[in-house]
Amino acid sequence: MTVTIYGAACSSTRKAKQWFTKNGIEYTERNVIREPLTVNELQSILRMTVEGTDEIISTRSKIYKDLDLDIEALPLQELLEIIQEYPRLLRSPIMVDKKRLQVGYHEEDIRQFLPRKTREHQWLQWRKNHLRVAEANR
């Protein structure tokens, strides 16, 4: 399954790409500054969120502060059009496949994109290593 990475050219997006490459997971990348997301694409991403627009909007970004948005008061369609016009409002990266979504690069959370068997194997290796360390410290 291919993961799509939506983002700007930033260190978090670079880290995500490196992680996917290192773990042999296919991905496609889309720079949302050069090629903004459509309203339909934004709606698809929002359907996968738990916290809605709060999850994908970068409230610490300069553009968010400059626009002085009250996102709670805006109709969703209008907000999506504003995001399309000002893609720097989005947190970066936003990574999606058919079943999963992750916003921002987090070393532990990104593991959700690993196949289950790989995650289980890594967990067993980690546990075995920690048991060895515990035995050695006795």
XYZ file of C-alpha atoms in Angstrom:
138
model
C 0.000 0.000 0.000
C 1.346 3.423 -0.927
C 1.347 6.275 1.564
C 0.792 9.825 0.370
C 2.776 12.533 2.124
C 1.234 15.982 1.851
C 3.460 18.745 3.103
C 5.712 21.703 2.648
C 9.467 21.489 2.276
C 10.335 21.278 5.977
C 12.400 19.104 8.306
C 9.383 17.074 9.471
C 8.469 16.171 5.902
C 12.099 15.220 5.177
C 12.186 13.015 8.299
C 8.971 11.284 7.239
C 10.325 10.587 3.743
C 13.560 9.219 5.211
C 11.594 6.992 7.602
C 9.412 5.546 4.814
C 12.471 4.949 2.616
C 14.400 3.299 5.467
C 11.460 1.005 6.211
C 10.837 0.086 2.572
C 7.375 1.636 2.430
C 6.331 3.125 -0.891
C 5.172 6.711 -0.791
C 4.269 9.559 -3.052
C 4.917 13.136 -2.094
C 2.935 16.237 -2.834
C 4.189 19.689 -1.978
C 0.977 21.456 -0.960
C 2.542 24.877 -1.406
C 3.233 24.276 -5.104
C 0.118 22.152 -5.649
C -2.557 22.965 -3.041
C -5.069 20.345 -2.015
C -8.526 20.555 -3.527
C -11.574 20.999 -1.333
C -12.495 17.349 -2.058
C -9.029 16.171 -0.988
C -9.269 18.224 2.202
C -12.687 16.695 2.914
C -11.245 13.193 2.439
C -8.462 13.961 4.911
C -10.922 15.449 7.402
C -13.037 12.275 7.284
C -10.031 10.397 8.651
C -9.351 12.784 11.538
C -10.507 12.413 15.117
C -10.414 16.113 15.971
C -11.500 17.578 12.627
C -9.872 20.780 11.450
C -8.075 21.237 14.797
C -5.945 18.246 13.851
C -4.709 19.579 10.515
C -4.464 23.355 11.000
C -1.221 24.839 12.251
C -2.420 27.413 14.756
C 1.199 28.399 15.447
C 1.866 29.321 11.821
C 2.492 32.918 10.831
C -0.273 32.828 8.225
C -2.800 31.638 10.818
C -1.905 34.573 13.065
C -1.843 37.032 10.152
C -5.290 35.951 8.939
C -6.659 36.153 12.496
C -9.125 33.352 11.781
C -11.925 32.297 14.080
C -12.155 28.787 12.667
C -14.968 27.835 15.032
C -17.196 30.536 13.521
C -16.434 29.772 9.870
C -18.633 27.452 7.822
C -16.613 24.357 6.872
C -16.790 25.022 3.129
C -15.415 28.538 3.614
C -12.621 27.265 5.860
C -11.642 24.632 3.286
C -11.499 27.290 0.579
C -9.265 29.431 2.817
C -6.970 26.436 3.417
C -6.840 25.854 -0.324
C -5.857 29.490 -0.863
C -3.367 29.487 2.048
C -1.893 25.970 2.200
C 0.642 27.040 4.840
C -2.287 26.818 7.263
C -1.862 23.042 7.151
C 0.360 21.180 9.548
C 3.126 19.312 7.803
C 3.439 16.529 6.917
C 0.020 14.931 6.597
C 0.486 11.246 5.779
C -2.363 9.035 4.597
C -3.035 5.658 3.115
C -6.388 3.962 2.639
C -6.839 3.267 6.374
C -4.531 5.533 8.338
C -3.785 9.195 8.879
C -0.974 10.867 10.737
C -0.438 14.584 11.072
C 3.085 15.695 11.895
C 6.165 13.531 12.210
C 6.273 11.531 15.438
C 8.763 8.640 15.641
C 6.437 6.340 17.601
C 3.173 7.170 15.840
C 4.531 6.767 12.315
C 5.091 3.070 13.054
C 1.363 2.585 12.404
C 2.280 2.473 8.704
C 4.470 -0.605 9.218
C 2.835 -3.930 8.391
C 1.504 -5.637 11.539
C 3.969 -8.528 11.308
C 6.882 -6.088 11.165
C 5.602 -4.207 14.221
C 5.140 -7.484 16.121
C 8.630 -8.656 15.171
C 10.190 -5.366 16.262
C 8.308 -5.470 19.564
C 9.481 -9.046 20.244
C 13.075 -8.034 19.446
C 12.808 -5.044 21.775
C 11.371 -7.222 24.556
C 14.047 -9.899 24.092
C 16.804 -7.265 24.257
C 15.359 -5.746 27.422
C 15.057 -9.157 29.073
C 18.733 -9.790 28.288
C 19.686 -6.465 29.845
C 17.606 -7.247 32.940
C 19.255 -10.683 33.261
C 22.723 -9.174 32.872
C 22.014 -6.649 35.632
C 21.061 -9.324 38.186
